[in-house]
Coordinates of C-alpha atoms in Angstrom, one line a residue:
Chain A
M1 CA 29.8 23.8 53.7
A2 CA 28.0 21.1 51.8
M3 CA 28.9 17.5 52.0
F4 CA 28.9 15.2 49.0
E5 CA 28.5 11.5 48.9
S6 CA 31.4 11.1 46.4
P7 CA 34.2 13.1 44.8
Q8 CA 32.2 13.0 41.6
A9 CA 29.2 14.6 43.3
A10 CA 31.4 17.4 44.7
E11 CA 32.9 17.9 41.2
K12 CA 29.5 18.1 39.6
A13 CA 28.5 20.8 42.1
F14 CA 31.8 22.6 41.6
Y15 CA 31.3 22.9 37.8
S16 CA 27.6 23.7 38.2
A17 CA 28.5 26.6 40.5
F18 CA 31.1 27.7 38.0
E19 CA 28.6 27.7 35.1
Q20 CA 26.1 29.6 37.1
G21 CA 28.5 32.1 38.6
D22 CA 27.0 31.3 42.1
I23 CA 29.6 32.2 44.7
E24 CA 27.7 30.6 47.6
A25 CA 27.2 27.4 45.8
M26 CA 30.9 27.5 44.7
M27 CA 32.2 28.0 48.2
S28 CA 29.9 25.3 49.6
V29 CA 31.9 22.8 47.6
W30 CA 35.2 23.7 49.2
A31 CA 36.4 22.6 52.6
A32 CA 36.2 25.4 55.1
R33 CA 39.8 24.9 56.0
A34 CA 42.9 27.0 55.9
E35 CA 44.8 24.6 53.7
I36 CA 42.6 24.7 50.7
R37 CA 44.5 25.7 47.5
C38 CA 43.4 27.2 44.2
I39 CA 45.5 27.9 41.2
H40 CA 43.7 29.5 38.3
P41 CA 45.2 29.3 34.8
L42 CA 48.6 31.2 35.0
G43 CA 47.5 32.7 38.3
S44 CA 49.2 32.7 41.6
L45 CA 48.7 30.2 44.4
L46 CA 45.7 31.1 46.5
T47 CA 45.5 29.7 50.0
G48 CA 42.6 29.6 52.4
V49 CA 38.9 30.3 52.2
S50 CA 39.0 34.1 51.8
A51 CA 41.6 34.2 49.0
V52 CA 39.8 31.4 47.1
R53 CA 36.5 33.1 47.6
A54 CA 37.8 36.5 46.4
S55 CA 39.1 34.9 43.2
W56 CA 35.8 33.3 42.3
I57 CA 34.0 36.6 43.1
E58 CA 36.3 38.2 40.6
I59 CA 35.7 35.5 37.9
F60 CA 31.9 35.7 38.5
R61 CA 32.0 39.5 38.2
N62 CA 31.0 39.2 34.6
Q63 CA 27.6 37.6 34.9
V64 CA 27.4 36.2 31.4
P65 CA 26.1 32.7 30.5
R66 CA 29.0 30.4 30.6
S67 CA 29.2 26.7 29.8
V68 CA 31.9 24.4 31.1
E69 CA 32.4 21.1 29.4
I70 CA 34.3 18.5 31.4
E71 CA 36.1 15.5 30.2
R72 CA 37.4 13.5 33.1
V73 CA 40.6 11.7 32.2
S74 CA 41.8 10.4 35.5
T75 CA 40.1 9.3 38.7
V76 CA 42.2 8.1 41.6
H77 CA 40.3 7.5 44.9
G78 CA 41.9 6.7 48.2
T79 CA 40.2 6.1 51.5
D80 CA 39.9 9.7 52.4
L81 CA 41.5 11.6 49.6
A82 CA 40.7 11.6 45.9
W83 CA 41.8 13.4 42.8
H84 CA 40.5 13.8 39.3
T85 CA 42.3 15.2 36.3
V86 CA 39.8 16.8 33.9
Y87 CA 39.9 18.8 30.6
E88 CA 37.8 21.9 31.0
T89 CA 36.4 23.7 27.9
I90 CA 34.8 27.0 28.7
T91 CA 32.4 28.6 26.3
L92 CA 30.7 32.0 26.5
P93 CA 27.7 31.4 24.1
L94 CA 26.6 35.1 23.9
Q95 CA 30.1 36.2 23.1
R96 CA 30.5 33.3 20.7
Q97 CA 33.8 32.7 22.5
R98 CA 35.3 29.3 23.2
F99 CA 38.5 29.1 25.2
P100 CA 41.1 26.5 24.5
P101 CA 40.8 23.5 26.8
L102 CA 42.5 23.7 30.2
L103 CA 43.7 20.9 32.3
A104 CA 42.7 20.8 35.9
T105 CA 43.7 18.7 38.9
N106 CA 40.9 18.6 41.4
A107 CA 41.5 17.0 44.8
Y108 CA 38.8 16.1 47.4
C109 CA 39.0 15.1 51.0
R110 CA 36.5 13.0 53.0
N111 CA 35.5 14.5 56.2
S112 CA 33.1 12.8 58.6
G113 CA 30.1 14.1 56.7
G114 CA 31.2 13.4 53.1
W115 CA 33.5 14.7 50.4
V116 CA 34.6 18.3 49.8
M117 CA 37.1 20.0 47.5
V118 CA 40.5 20.9 48.8
L119 CA 42.5 21.7 45.6
H120 CA 41.8 23.1 42.2
H121 CA 44.9 23.5 40.0
A122 CA 44.0 24.6 36.4
S123 CA 46.5 25.4 33.7
P124 CA 46.7 26.0 29.9
I125 CA 48.0 23.1 27.9
G126 CA 49.5 22.2 24.6
M127 CA 51.3 25.5 24.3
V128 CA 54.7 23.8 24.1
D129 CA 55.5 20.5 22.4
T130 CA 59.1 20.1 23.4
A131 CA 61.0 20.0 26.6
P132 CA 59.8 22.8 28.9
F133 CA 63.2 23.9 30.0
E134 CA 65.1 25.2 27.0
V135 CA 68.8 25.5 27.6
R136 CA 70.2 28.8 26.4
E137 CA 73.7 29.1 25.2
P138 CA 76.1 29.8 28.1
A139 CA 76.4 33.5 28.7
A140 CA 80.2 33.2 28.4
T141 CA 79.9 32.2 24.8
R142 CA 78.2 35.4 23.8
H143 CA 81.3 37.5 24.0
Chain B
M1 CA 59.9 0.8 41.2
A2 CA 61.3 2.0 44.5
M3 CA 59.1 2.3 47.6
F4 CA 59.4 5.2 49.9
E5 CA 58.4 5.4 53.5
S6 CA 56.6 8.7 53.1
P7 CA 55.4 11.1 50.4
Q8 CA 58.2 13.4 51.5
A9 CA 60.8 10.7 50.8
A10 CA 59.3 10.0 47.4
E11 CA 59.3 13.8 46.6
K12 CA 62.9 14.1 47.7
A13 CA 63.9 11.3 45.4
F14 CA 61.8 12.9 42.5
Y15 CA 63.6 16.2 42.7
S16 CA 67.0 14.5 43.2
A17 CA 66.5 12.5 40.0
F18 CA 65.3 15.8 38.3
E19 CA 68.5 17.6 39.4
Q20 CA 70.7 14.8 38.3
G21 CA 68.9 14.1 35.1
D22 CA 68.8 10.4 36.0
I23 CA 66.0 8.7 34.1
E24 CA 66.1 5.4 36.0
A25 CA 66.0 7.2 39.3
M26 CA 63.2 9.4 38.1
M27 CA 61.1 6.5 36.9
S28 CA 61.7 4.5 40.1
V29 CA 59.8 7.2 41.9
W30 CA 56.7 6.8 39.8
A31 CA 54.1 4.1 40.2
A32 CA 54.4 1.5 37.4
R33 CA 50.7 2.0 36.6
A34 CA 48.8 3.0 33.6
E35 CA 47.0 5.8 35.4
I36 CA 50.0 7.9 36.2
R37 CA 49.7 11.5 34.9
C38 CA 52.3 14.1 34.2
I39 CA 51.7 17.7 33.0
H40 CA 54.9 19.7 32.3
P41 CA 54.6 23.5 32.3
L42 CA 52.3 24.4 29.4
G43 CA 52.6 20.9 28.0
S44 CA 49.9 18.3 27.3
L45 CA 48.6 15.6 29.5
L46 CA 50.9 12.6 29.6
T47 CA 49.4 9.3 30.6
G48 CA 51.1 6.1 31.5
V49 CA 54.6 5.0 32.1
S50 CA 56.0 5.2 28.6
A51 CA 54.7 8.7 27.8
V52 CA 55.9 10.0 31.2
R53 CA 59.3 8.3 30.7
A54 CA 59.7 9.7 27.2
S55 CA 59.0 13.3 28.4
W56 CA 61.7 13.1 31.1
I57 CA 64.2 11.6 28.6
E58 CA 63.5 14.7 26.5
I59 CA 64.0 17.0 29.4
F60 CA 67.2 15.2 30.5
R61 CA 68.6 15.3 26.9
N62 CA 70.5 18.4 27.8
Q63 CA 72.9 17.0 30.5
V64 CA 73.7 20.3 32.1
P65 CA 74.0 20.9 35.8
R66 CA 70.6 21.9 37.1
S67 CA 69.4 22.8 40.5
V68 CA 65.8 22.6 41.6
E69 CA 64.9 24.6 44.7
I70 CA 61.7 23.4 46.4
E71 CA 59.4 25.3 48.7
R72 CA 56.6 23.1 49.9
V73 CA 53.5 25.1 50.6
S74 CA 50.9 22.5 51.2
T75 CA 50.9 18.9 52.5
V76 CA 47.7 17.0 52.7
H77 CA 48.1 13.3 53.6
G78 CA 45.3 10.8 53.6
T79 CA 45.5 7.1 54.5
D80 CA 46.6 6.0 51.1
L81 CA 46.8 9.1 49.0
A82 CA 48.7 12.4 49.6
W83 CA 49.4 15.5 47.7
H84 CA 51.9 18.3 48.1
T85 CA 51.9 21.8 46.4
V86 CA 55.4 23.1 45.9
Y87 CA 57.1 26.1 44.3
E88 CA 59.9 24.9 42.0
T89 CA 62.7 27.2 41.1
I90 CA 65.0 25.7 38.5
T91 CA 68.5 27.1 37.9
L92 CA 71.1 26.2 35.3
P93 CA 74.2 27.5 37.0
L94 CA 76.6 27.1 34.0
Q95 CA 74.1 29.1 31.8
R96 CA 73.6 31.6 34.7
Q97 CA 69.9 31.0 33.9
R98 CA 67.2 31.0 36.6
F99 CA 63.6 30.2 35.5
P100 CA 60.7 31.9 37.2
P101 CA 59.1 29.8 39.9
L102 CA 56.6 27.1 38.9
L103 CA 53.8 25.7 40.9
A104 CA 53.5 21.9 41.0
T105 CA 50.9 19.6 42.5
N106 CA 52.5 16.3 43.3
A107 CA 50.3 13.3 44.3
Y108 CA 51.5 10.1 45.9
C109 CA 49.8 6.8 46.5
R110 CA 50.6 4.2 49.1
N111 CA 50.9 0.7 47.8
S112 CA 51.6 -2.3 50.0
G113 CA 55.3 -1.5 50.0
G114 CA 55.3 2.2 50.4
W115 CA 54.6 5.5 48.7
V116 CA 55.1 6.3 45.0
M117 CA 54.3 9.2 42.8
V118 CA 51.2 9.1 40.7
L119 CA 50.8 12.7 39.5
H120 CA 53.0 15.7 38.7
H121 CA 51.2 18.8 37.4
A122 CA 53.5 21.8 37.0
S123 CA 52.5 25.2 35.6
P124 CA 53.8 28.7 35.3
I125 CA 52.3 31.2 37.8
G126 CA 51.9 34.9 38.3
M127 CA 51.4 35.6 34.6
V128 CA 48.0 37.1 35.2
D129 CA 46.7 39.1 38.1
T130 CA 43.1 39.3 37.2
A131 CA 40.3 37.0 36.4
P132 CA 41.5 34.3 34.0
F133 CA 38.5 34.4 31.8
E134 CA 38.3 37.8 30.1
V135 CA 35.0 38.5 28.6
R136 CA 35.2 40.0 25.1
E137 CA 32.7 42.4 23.8
P138 CA 29.8 40.4 22.2
A139 CA 30.4 39.8 18.6
A140 CA 27.1 41.5 17.7
T141 CA 28.3 44.9 19.1
R142 CA 31.2 45.1 16.7
H143 CA 29.0 46.0 13.7

């Protein structure tokens, strides 16, 4: 586990590992703790080091050049916890494929030696414009 | 803006306001700060009090009884920031409608008077089992 001098430095290392498909670099950004949480877009909740590691191995299985553009829209730093909200735009240059932007919440924790990642929650956005909880007609009125 | 003695107390008030469709109670849980962030399932990033408030007004427009079951799966508390990861299961009893569980990351900040909400990021889950970034065949091979 690496230690970073700031949440920004940890985040930079996270996206660099993501771009490079480097599993060891990726996992060095994460806290080596049971409570780490990772939610890939539309995926399930992953808990703990081995589940998080397995998910990145799966993502990195396709060793294609990948670029991840980041726009950081929120930075809230506490004494020992921090979180960032970022837009992620992933491009696969060789495939000429650009994915729609995702929104990610990344949380970091300060241990004695520095900052490490403890949460990555990414999700698609802009797929609905209205209230997310549509109310259907009551079942009784269908008869 | 209310002040809560713990992140758990703020979260309880948040989901109570959600269930009751009470916009004033909902907004009293949130920090009155420009950097608050809210991401409804598949929605866009909402920033600041007025955008967040408008989104909940839209959700509460349908004043139907609504129940929100919470399963808290992660609790990480720092000195002045905290975050929880929770499963949310929303039910509309009169419509006999139960939505699939969502995953939400909720972050709280401690001000001088207590804890308030600063982030709610909710998203659908379990819609994909595999790597979220499918690699298409390179465009060149299609000819």
